[in-house]
PDB file of C-alpha atoms and ligand atoms in Angstrom:
ATOM      1  CA  MET A   1     122.057 119.853 100.849  1.00 84.00           C
ATOM      2  CA  SER A   2     121.524 116.124 101.277  1.00 95.00           C
ATOM      3  CA  ILE A   3     118.094 114.611 101.818  1.00 97.00           C
ATOM      4  CA  ARG A   4     119.022 113.753 105.345  1.00 96.00           C
ATOM      5  CA  GLN A   5     120.373 117.216 106.161  1.00 97.00           C
ATOM      6  CA  ALA A   6     117.116 118.769 104.964  1.00 97.00           C
ATOM      7  CA  VAL A   7     114.905 116.310 106.849  1.00 98.00           C
ATOM      8  CA  GLU A   8     116.853 116.523 110.102  1.00 96.00           C
ATOM      9  CA  GLY A   9     117.756 120.215 109.795  1.00 97.00           C
ATOM     10  CA  GLU A  10     115.763 123.445 109.906  1.00 97.00           C
ATOM     11  CA  ALA A  11     113.169 122.557 107.268  1.00 97.00           C
ATOM     12  CA  GLY A  12     112.205 119.028 108.279  1.00 98.00           C
ATOM     13  CA  TYR A  13     111.546 117.926 104.727  1.00 98.00           C
ATOM     14  CA  TYR A  14     113.175 117.522 101.326  1.00 98.00           C
ATOM     15  CA  ASP A  15     111.238 118.135  98.102  1.00 97.00           C
ATOM     16  CA  ARG A  16     113.821 117.772  95.332  1.00 97.00           C
ATOM     17  CA  LEU A  17     113.332 114.097  94.490  1.00 97.00           C
ATOM     18  CA  SER A  18     110.878 113.099  91.792  1.00 98.00           C
ATOM     19  CA  LEU A  19     109.699 110.184  89.725  1.00 98.00           C
ATOM     20  CA  SER A  20     110.772 109.874  86.110  1.00 98.00           C
ATOM     21  CA  GLU A  21     107.988 110.072  83.542  1.00 98.00           C
ATOM     22  CA  GLU A  22     108.082 106.322  83.188  1.00 98.00           C
ATOM     23  CA  GLU A  23     107.971 105.776  86.941  1.00 98.00           C
ATOM     24  CA  LEU A  24     104.997 108.118  87.243  1.00 98.00           C
ATOM     25  CA  ALA A  25     103.230 106.108  84.542  1.00 98.00           C
ATOM     26  CA  THR A  26     103.994 102.919  86.466  1.00 98.00           C
ATOM     27  CA  PHE A  27     102.606 104.378  89.701  1.00 98.00           C
ATOM     28  CA  ARG A  28      99.465 105.546  87.921  1.00 98.00           C
ATOM     29  CA  ASP A  29      99.027 102.143  86.362  1.00 98.00           C
ATOM     30  CA  PHE A  30      99.422 100.328  89.705  1.00 98.00           C
ATOM     31  CA  ILE A  31      96.922 102.615  91.411  1.00 98.00           C
ATOM     32  CA  ARG A  32      94.446 102.543  88.563  1.00 98.00           C
ATOM     33  CA  ARG A  33      94.444  98.745  88.444  1.00 98.00           C
ATOM     34  CA  GLN A  34      93.693  98.538  92.137  1.00 98.00           C
ATOM     35  CA  TYR A  35      91.117 101.336  91.906  1.00 98.00           C
ATOM     36  CA  LEU A  36      89.215  99.576  89.124  1.00 98.00           C
ATOM     37  CA  ASP A  37      89.504  96.179  90.864  1.00 98.00           C
ATOM     38  CA  VAL A  38      87.898  97.626  93.983  1.00 97.00           C
ATOM     39  CA  ILE A  39      85.104  99.276  92.010  1.00 97.00           C
ATOM     40  CA  ALA A  40      84.521  96.089  89.989  1.00 97.00           C
ATOM     41  CA  ARG A  41      84.087  94.157  93.238  1.00 96.00           C
ATOM     42  CA  THR A  42      82.101  96.676  95.278  1.00 93.00           C
ATOM     43  CA  ALA A  43      80.062  98.532  92.629  1.00 93.00           C
ATOM     44  CA  PRO A  44      80.112  96.450  89.403  1.00 95.00           C
ATOM     45  CA  ASP A  45      77.292  98.468  87.836  1.00 94.00           C
ATOM     46  CA  ALA A  46      79.411 101.615  88.036  1.00 93.00           C
ATOM     47  CA  LEU A  47      82.587 100.075  86.635  1.00 96.00           C
ATOM     48  CA  GLU A  48      82.011 101.226  83.090  1.00 95.00           C
ATOM     49  CA  ASP A  49      81.753 104.876  84.162  1.00 95.00           C
ATOM     50  CA  PHE A  50      85.020 104.769  86.084  1.00 97.00           C
ATOM     51  CA  ALA A  51      86.897 102.641  83.557  1.00 97.00           C
ATOM     52  CA  GLY A  52      86.044 105.124  80.811  1.00 96.00           C
ATOM     53  CA  ALA A  53      87.441 108.153  82.635  1.00 96.00           C
ATOM     54  CA  PRO A  54      90.815 109.195  84.075  1.00 97.00           C
ATOM     55  CA  MET A  55      91.177 108.836  87.853  1.00 97.00           C
ATOM     56  CA  ARG A  56      91.441 112.594  88.214  1.00 97.00           C
ATOM     57  CA  ASP A  57      87.792 112.723  87.086  1.00 97.00           C
ATOM     58  CA  TYR A  58      86.767 110.276  89.813  1.00 97.00           C
ATOM     59  CA  HIS A  59      84.608 112.910  91.551  1.00 96.00           C
ATOM     60  CA  LEU A  60      82.372 113.201  88.474  1.00 96.00           C
ATOM     61  CA  HIS A  61      81.295 109.581  88.973  1.00 95.00           C
ATOM     62  CA  ALA A  62      81.718 109.201  92.731  1.00 94.00           C
ATOM     63  CA  HIS A  63      77.991 109.526  93.395  1.00 93.00           C
ATOM     64  CA  HIS A  64      77.695 105.942  92.096  1.00 92.00           C
ATOM     65  CA  ILE A  65      79.571 104.587  95.098  1.00 93.00           C
ATOM     66  CA  ASP A  66      79.830 105.081  98.851  1.00 94.00           C
ATOM     67  CA  HIS A  67      83.157 106.923  98.905  1.00 94.00           C
ATOM     68  CA  ALA A  68      83.982 106.577 102.611  1.00 90.00           C
ATOM     69  CA  ALA A  69      82.964 102.919 102.825  1.00 92.00           C
ATOM     70  CA  THR A  70      84.777 101.975  99.625  1.00 94.00           C
ATOM     71  CA  TRP A  71      88.233 103.451 100.134  1.00 94.00           C
ATOM     72  CA  THR A  72      89.360 101.787 103.323  1.00 90.00           C
ATOM     73  CA  MET A  73      93.091 101.625 103.994  1.00 86.00           C
ATOM     74  CA  GLU A  74      93.091  97.947 103.038  1.00 89.00           C
ATOM     75  CA  GLU A  75      91.714  98.761  99.571  1.00 94.00           C
ATOM     76  CA  ARG A  76      94.347 101.453  99.024  1.00 94.00           C
ATOM     77  CA  MET A  77      97.415  99.371  99.885  1.00 93.00           C
ATOM     78  CA  LEU A  78      99.386  98.435  96.800  1.00 94.00           C
ATOM     79  CA  PRO A  79     100.147  94.705  96.568  1.00 91.00           C
ATOM     80  CA  PRO A  80     103.646  93.402  97.404  1.00 88.00           C
ATOM     81  CA  GLU A  81     104.513  92.815  93.734  1.00 91.00           C
ATOM     82  CA  ASN A  82     103.993  96.540  93.073  1.00 94.00           C
ATOM     83  CA  VAL A  83     106.030  97.488  96.112  1.00 92.00           C
ATOM     84  CA  ARG A  84     108.914  95.373  94.834  1.00 91.00           C
ATOM     85  CA  VAL A  85     108.941  97.428  91.625  1.00 95.00           C
ATOM     86  CA  ILE A  86     108.762 100.723  93.539  1.00 96.00           C
ATOM     87  CA  ARG A  87     111.736  99.722  95.667  1.00 94.00           C
ATOM     88  CA  GLU A  88     113.836  99.509  92.477  1.00 96.00           C
ATOM     89  CA  MET A  89     112.981 103.038  91.343  1.00 98.00           C
ATOM     90  CA  ALA A  90     115.690 105.720  91.251  1.00 97.00           C
ATOM     91  CA  PHE A  91     114.198 107.795  94.073  1.00 98.00           C
ATOM     92  CA  PHE A  92     114.177 104.778  96.383  1.00 97.00           C
ATOM     93  CA  ARG A  93     117.798 104.066  95.571  1.00 97.00           C
ATOM     94  CA  ALA A  94     118.675 107.714  96.237  1.00 97.00           C
ATOM     95  CA  LEU A  95     117.068 107.365  99.658  1.00 97.00           C
ATOM     96  CA  GLU A  96     118.971 104.165 100.359  1.00 97.00           C
ATOM     97  CA  ASP A  97     122.224 105.799  99.260  1.00 97.00           C
ATOM     98  CA  GLU A  98     121.828 108.151 102.212  1.00 97.00           C
ATOM     99  CA  TYR A  99     119.943 106.109 104.764  1.00 97.00           C
ATOM    100  CA  GLY A 100     121.174 102.601 104.049  1.00 96.00           C
ATOM    101  CA  PRO A 101     118.787  99.709 103.380  1.00 93.00           C
ATOM    102  CA  LEU A 102     115.234 100.830 104.115  1.00 93.00           C
ATOM    103  CA  GLY A 103     112.604  98.720 105.772  1.00 88.00           C
ATOM    104  CA  MET A 104     108.996  99.490 104.967  1.00 84.00           C
ATOM    105  CA  THR A 105     105.992  99.343 107.162  1.00 71.00           C
ATOM    106  CA  ASP A 106     102.659 100.982 107.766  1.00 58.00           C
ATOM    107  CA  LEU A 107     100.522 101.535 110.769  1.00 51.00           C
ATOM    108  CA  ASP A 108      98.516  98.347 110.991  1.00 51.00           C
ATOM    109  CA  MET A 109      99.518  96.014 108.196  1.00 51.00           C
ATOM    110  CA  PRO A 110     103.239  95.354 108.455  1.00 50.00           C
ATOM    111  CA  GLY A 111     104.960  93.889 105.428  1.00 51.00           C
ATOM    112  CA  ARG A 112     103.356  95.964 102.723  1.00 58.00           C
ATOM    113  CA  GLY A 113     103.422  99.662 103.035  1.00 88.00           C
ATOM    114  CA  VAL A 114     102.720 101.806  99.957  1.00 94.00           C
ATOM    115  CA  TYR A 115      99.189 103.174  99.964  1.00 94.00           C
ATOM    116  CA  TRP A 116      97.419 105.923  98.075  1.00 96.00           C
ATOM    117  CA  ARG A 117      94.848 108.564  98.870  1.00 95.00           C
ATOM    118  CA  ILE A 118      92.027 109.952  96.804  1.00 96.00           C
ATOM    119  CA  VAL A 119      90.732 113.448  97.588  1.00 95.00           C
ATOM    120  CA  ARG A 120      87.768 114.914  95.765  1.00 95.00           C
ATOM    121  CA  PRO A 121      87.518 118.653  95.143  1.00 95.00           C
ATOM    122  CA  GLY A 122      86.056 120.212  98.315  1.00 91.00           C
ATOM    123  CA  SER A 123      87.130 119.749 101.876  1.00 70.00           C
ATOM    124  CA  SER A 124      85.636 116.529 103.181  1.00 71.00           C
ATOM    125  CA  ASP A 125      88.352 114.017 102.302  1.00 69.00           C
ATOM    126  CA  VAL A 126      91.361 115.435 104.147  1.00 75.00           C
ATOM    127  CA  GLY A 127      92.427 115.010 107.757  1.00 79.00           C
ATOM    128  CA  MET A 128      93.699 117.315 110.461  1.00 90.00           C
ATOM    129  CA  VAL A 129      97.133 118.721 111.131  1.00 96.00           C
ATOM    130  CA  HIS A 130      99.265 116.071 112.843  1.00 96.00           C
ATOM    131  CA  ALA A 131     102.702 114.563 113.134  1.00 97.00           C
ATOM    132  CA  ASP A 132     102.903 110.938 111.996  1.00 94.00           C
ATOM    133  CA  LYS A 133     104.757 110.218 115.227  1.00 95.00           C
ATOM    134  CA  TRP A 134     101.554 110.888 117.161  1.00 95.00           C
ATOM    135  CA  TYR A 135      99.842 107.872 115.586  1.00 91.00           C
ATOM    136  CA  TRP A 136     102.704 105.606 116.633  1.00 91.00           C
ATOM    137  CA  ASP A 137     102.768 107.148 120.083  1.00 92.00           C
ATOM    138  CA  LEU A 138      99.040 106.335 120.396  1.00 92.00           C
ATOM    139  CA  GLY A 139      99.865 102.683 119.871  1.00 86.00           C
ATOM    140  CA  HIS A 140      99.309 102.094 116.155  1.00 82.00           C
ATOM    141  CA  GLY A 141     101.817  99.730 114.623  1.00 79.00           C
ATOM    142  CA  THR A 142     104.841  98.107 116.184  1.00 80.00           C
ATOM    143  CA  MET A 143     108.328  99.327 115.516  1.00 85.00           C
ATOM    144  CA  PRO A 144     111.203  96.903 115.167  1.00 85.00           C
ATOM    145  CA  GLU A 145     113.956  97.718 117.619  1.00 86.00           C
ATOM    146  CA  GLY A 146     116.738 100.039 116.521  1.00 90.00           C
ATOM    147  CA  PHE A 147     114.871 101.781 113.677  1.00 91.00           C
ATOM    148  CA  GLU A 148     113.705 105.316 113.033  1.00 94.00           C
ATOM    149  CA  ARG A 149     110.897 106.408 110.725  1.00 94.00           C
ATOM    150  CA  LEU A 150     110.845 108.591 107.637  1.00 95.00           C
ATOM    151  CA  LYS A 151     107.790 109.426 105.538  1.00 96.00           C
ATOM    152  CA  ILE A 152     107.593 109.751 101.756  1.00 97.00           C
ATOM    153  CA  TRP A 153     104.626 111.432 100.038  1.00 98.00           C
ATOM    154  CA  ILE A 154     104.368 111.314  96.243  1.00 98.00           C
ATOM    155  CA  ALA A 155     102.166 113.497  94.011  1.00 98.00           C
ATOM    156  CA  ILE A 156     100.355 111.350  91.438  1.00 98.00           C
ATOM    157  CA  GLU A 157      97.480 113.611  90.343  1.00 98.00           C
ATOM    158  CA  THR A 158      97.851 117.109  91.748  1.00 98.00           C
ATOM    159  CA  GLU A 159      97.321 120.756  90.821  1.00 98.00           C
ATOM    160  CA  PRO A 160     100.182 122.740  92.386  1.00 98.00           C
ATOM    161  CA  GLY A 161      98.967 125.536  94.633  1.00 97.00           C
ATOM    162  CA  LEU A 162      95.435 124.152  94.744  1.00 97.00           C
ATOM    163  CA  ASN A 163      95.798 120.824  96.530  1.00 96.00           C
ATOM    164  CA  GLY A 164      98.299 118.451  98.088  1.00 96.00           C
ATOM    165  CA  LEU A 165     100.381 118.426 101.235  1.00 97.00           C
ATOM    166  CA  ALA A 166     101.138 121.308 103.600  1.00 97.00           C
ATOM    167  CA  MET A 167     104.007 121.382 106.107  1.00 97.00           C
ATOM    168  CA  LEU A 168     104.999 123.517 109.035  1.00 98.00           C
ATOM    169  CA  PRO A 169     108.756 123.880 108.456  1.00 98.00           C
ATOM    170  CA  GLY A 170     110.795 123.457 111.602  1.00 98.00           C
ATOM    171  CA  SER A 171     107.931 122.066 113.677  1.00 98.00           C
ATOM    172  CA  HIS A 172     109.790 118.760 114.100  1.00 98.00           C
ATOM    173  CA  LEU A 173     112.341 120.602 116.246  1.00 97.00           C
ATOM    174  CA  ARG A 174     109.738 121.247 118.963  1.00 96.00           C
ATOM    175  CA  ASP A 175     108.410 118.469 121.146  1.00 92.00           C
ATOM    176  CA  ASP A 176     105.715 120.360 123.038  1.00 96.00           C
ATOM    177  CA  TRP A 177     102.915 120.385 120.456  1.00 97.00           C
ATOM    178  CA  GLN A 178      99.638 119.551 122.178  1.00 97.00           C
ATOM    179  CA  TYR A 179      97.119 116.928 121.078  1.00 97.00           C
ATOM    180  CA  HIS A 180      94.778 114.397 122.591  1.00 96.00           C
ATOM    181  CA  PRO A 181      93.508 111.008 121.396  1.00 95.00           C
ATOM    182  CA  GLU A 182      90.046 110.931 119.887  1.00 94.00           C
ATOM    183  CA  PHE A 183      87.972 108.009 118.642  1.00 89.00           C
ATOM    184  CA  ARG A 184      86.978 108.676 115.002  1.00 80.00           C
ATOM    185  CA  ALA A 185      85.812 106.289 112.283  1.00 72.00           C
ATOM    186  CA  GLY A 186      86.577 103.243 114.408  1.00 77.00           C
ATOM    187  CA  TYR A 187      90.108 104.353 115.140  1.00 79.00           C
ATOM    188  CA  VAL A 188      91.903 106.285 117.865  1.00 88.00           C
ATOM    189  CA  LYS A 189      93.362 109.343 116.161  1.00 90.00           C
ATOM    190  CA  PRO A 190      95.343 112.315 117.436  1.00 94.00           C
ATOM    191  CA  HIS A 191      93.397 115.564 117.617  1.00 95.00           C
ATOM    192  CA  ILE A 192      95.611 118.649 117.656  1.00 96.00           C
ATOM    193  CA  ASP A 193      95.009 121.114 120.501  1.00 96.00           C
ATOM    194  CA  GLU A 194      96.917 124.005 118.942  1.00 96.00           C
ATOM    195  CA  ASP A 195      95.235 126.946 117.209  1.00 94.00           C
ATOM    196  CA  VAL A 196      95.647 125.500 113.716  1.00 92.00           C
ATOM    197  CA  ASP A 197      94.747 128.758 111.950  1.00 91.00           C
ATOM    198  CA  SER A 198      97.685 130.480 113.585  1.00 95.00           C
ATOM    199  CA  LEU A 199     100.152 127.863 112.329  1.00 95.00           C
ATOM    200  CA  ASP A 200     101.831 128.941 109.132  1.00 94.00           C
ATOM    201  CA  LEU A 201     101.549 125.702 107.167  1.00 96.00           C
ATOM    202  CA  GLN A 202     103.055 125.910 103.688  1.00 96.00           C
ATOM    203  CA  LEU A 203     101.414 124.113 100.818  1.00 97.00           C
ATOM    204  CA  LEU A 204     104.160 122.332  98.858  1.00 98.00           C
ATOM    205  CA  PRO A 205     103.689 123.096  95.140  1.00 97.00           C
ATOM    206  CA  LEU A 206     104.251 119.525  93.987  1.00 98.00           C
ATOM    207  CA  ALA A 207     103.230 118.644  90.435  1.00 98.00           C
ATOM    208  CA  PRO A 208     102.618 114.986  89.531  1.00 98.00           C
ATOM    209  CA  SER A 209     105.900 113.052  90.009  1.00 98.00           C
ATOM    210  CA  GLY A 210     107.078 115.441  92.744  1.00 98.00           C
ATOM    211  CA  MET A 211     107.541 114.159  96.258  1.00 98.00           C
ATOM    212  CA  ALA A 212     108.293 115.163  99.819  1.00 98.00           C
ATOM    213  CA  VAL A 213     110.496 113.186 102.177  1.00 98.00           C
ATOM    214  CA  PHE A 214     109.720 114.314 105.710  1.00 98.00           C
ATOM    215  CA  HIS A 215     110.468 113.935 109.379  1.00 98.00           C
ATOM    216  CA  ASP A 216     108.331 111.735 111.595  1.00 96.00           C
ATOM    217  CA  ALA A 217     107.674 114.652 113.956  1.00 98.00           C
ATOM    218  CA  ILE A 218     106.891 117.458 111.472  1.00 98.00           C
ATOM    219  CA  LEU A 219     103.375 118.913 111.541  1.00 98.00           C
ATOM    220  CA  HIS A 220     101.571 118.470 108.242  1.00 98.00           C
ATOM    221  CA  ALA A 221      98.167 117.936 106.652  1.00 95.00           C
ATOM    222  CA  GLY A 222      96.492 117.302 103.359  1.00 94.00           C
ATOM    223  CA  VAL A 223      94.804 120.549 102.346  1.00 93.00           C
ATOM    224  CA  GLU A 224      91.308 121.093 101.062  1.00 93.00           C
ATOM    225  CA  ASN A 225      91.277 120.313  97.363  1.00 96.00           C
ATOM    226  CA  ARG A 226      90.558 123.633  95.635  1.00 96.00           C
ATOM    227  CA  GLY A 227      91.456 122.181  92.247  1.00 96.00           C
ATOM    228  CA  ARG A 228      89.195 121.034  89.435  1.00 97.00           C
ATOM    229  CA  HIS A 229      90.290 117.427  89.651  1.00 97.00           C
ATOM    230  CA  THR A 230      90.472 114.620  92.139  1.00 97.00           C
ATOM    231  CA  ARG A 231      93.849 114.611  93.876  1.00 97.00           C
ATOM    232  CA  ILE A 232      95.731 111.340  94.153  1.00 97.00           C
ATOM    233  CA  SER A 233      98.896 110.801  96.133  1.00 97.00           C
ATOM    234  CA  ALA A 234     100.887 107.823  97.364  1.00 98.00           C
ATOM    235  CA  GLU A 235     102.824 107.471 100.584  1.00 96.00           C
ATOM    236  CA  PHE A 236     104.777 105.128 102.762  1.00 95.00           C
ATOM    237  CA  THR A 237     106.778 105.004 105.947  1.00 93.00           C
ATOM    238  CA  ALA A 238     110.372 103.895 105.571  1.00 94.00           C
ATOM    239  CA  LEU A 239     112.460 102.530 108.421  1.00 92.00           C
ATOM    240  CA  TYR A 240     116.165 103.166 108.729  1.00 94.00           C
ATOM    241  CA  ARG A 241     118.889 102.502 111.248  1.00 93.00           C
ATOM    242  CA  PRO A 242     120.049 105.837 112.680  1.00 92.00           C
TER     243      PRO A 242
HETATM  244 FE1  LIG B 301     100.672 112.102 108.069  1.00 59.21          FE
END
């Protein structure tokens, strides 16, 4: 089954693409450089602790910094020179083979587009069940005319079965999911009005280098990190002409 058939068909996502070992190392290097740059600027006294440990051990040192205040979206957006490299990777070319030339965007900072997330063990760093479409429908970001959206989520530091991304297969085929806008952390966000516990979200068992390509309207969420390590993932929204 093609990527597009999986994303637009019954499942709503495709999870058979992955990074090569070298590409994973490149991603980790890009993220780590930005991560240490941010810490060097915002908490220079703590830099040595973080620089001497792998990112997956971030939580062991996180008490040295204000986690929520430090990792704003802006600080987690990879710079354009990194994005240029990512666009040349095999997975990106495989996507373009099916979808044609892909534009990239993000909610509020058009022109860049690949950002990463850092989730400590425990439940506090993940969001609620949502469809990405809801954010756009609430007025975040501007879409160029004639394009559709596709989301790509990449596992960088994960423990399969214990953390990562969960999906509700087939949920993109329904358009009556209920939510309302809510003001949280300085931002209007969608708050789902469905009984989330009754939704059968499936945690995708993605090891580092694995990825999910998914539909703009599929319900999904990061899950509580029940692993031993900090989870790190990267994501971006791609635009294609239908
Ligand atoms: Fe999302």
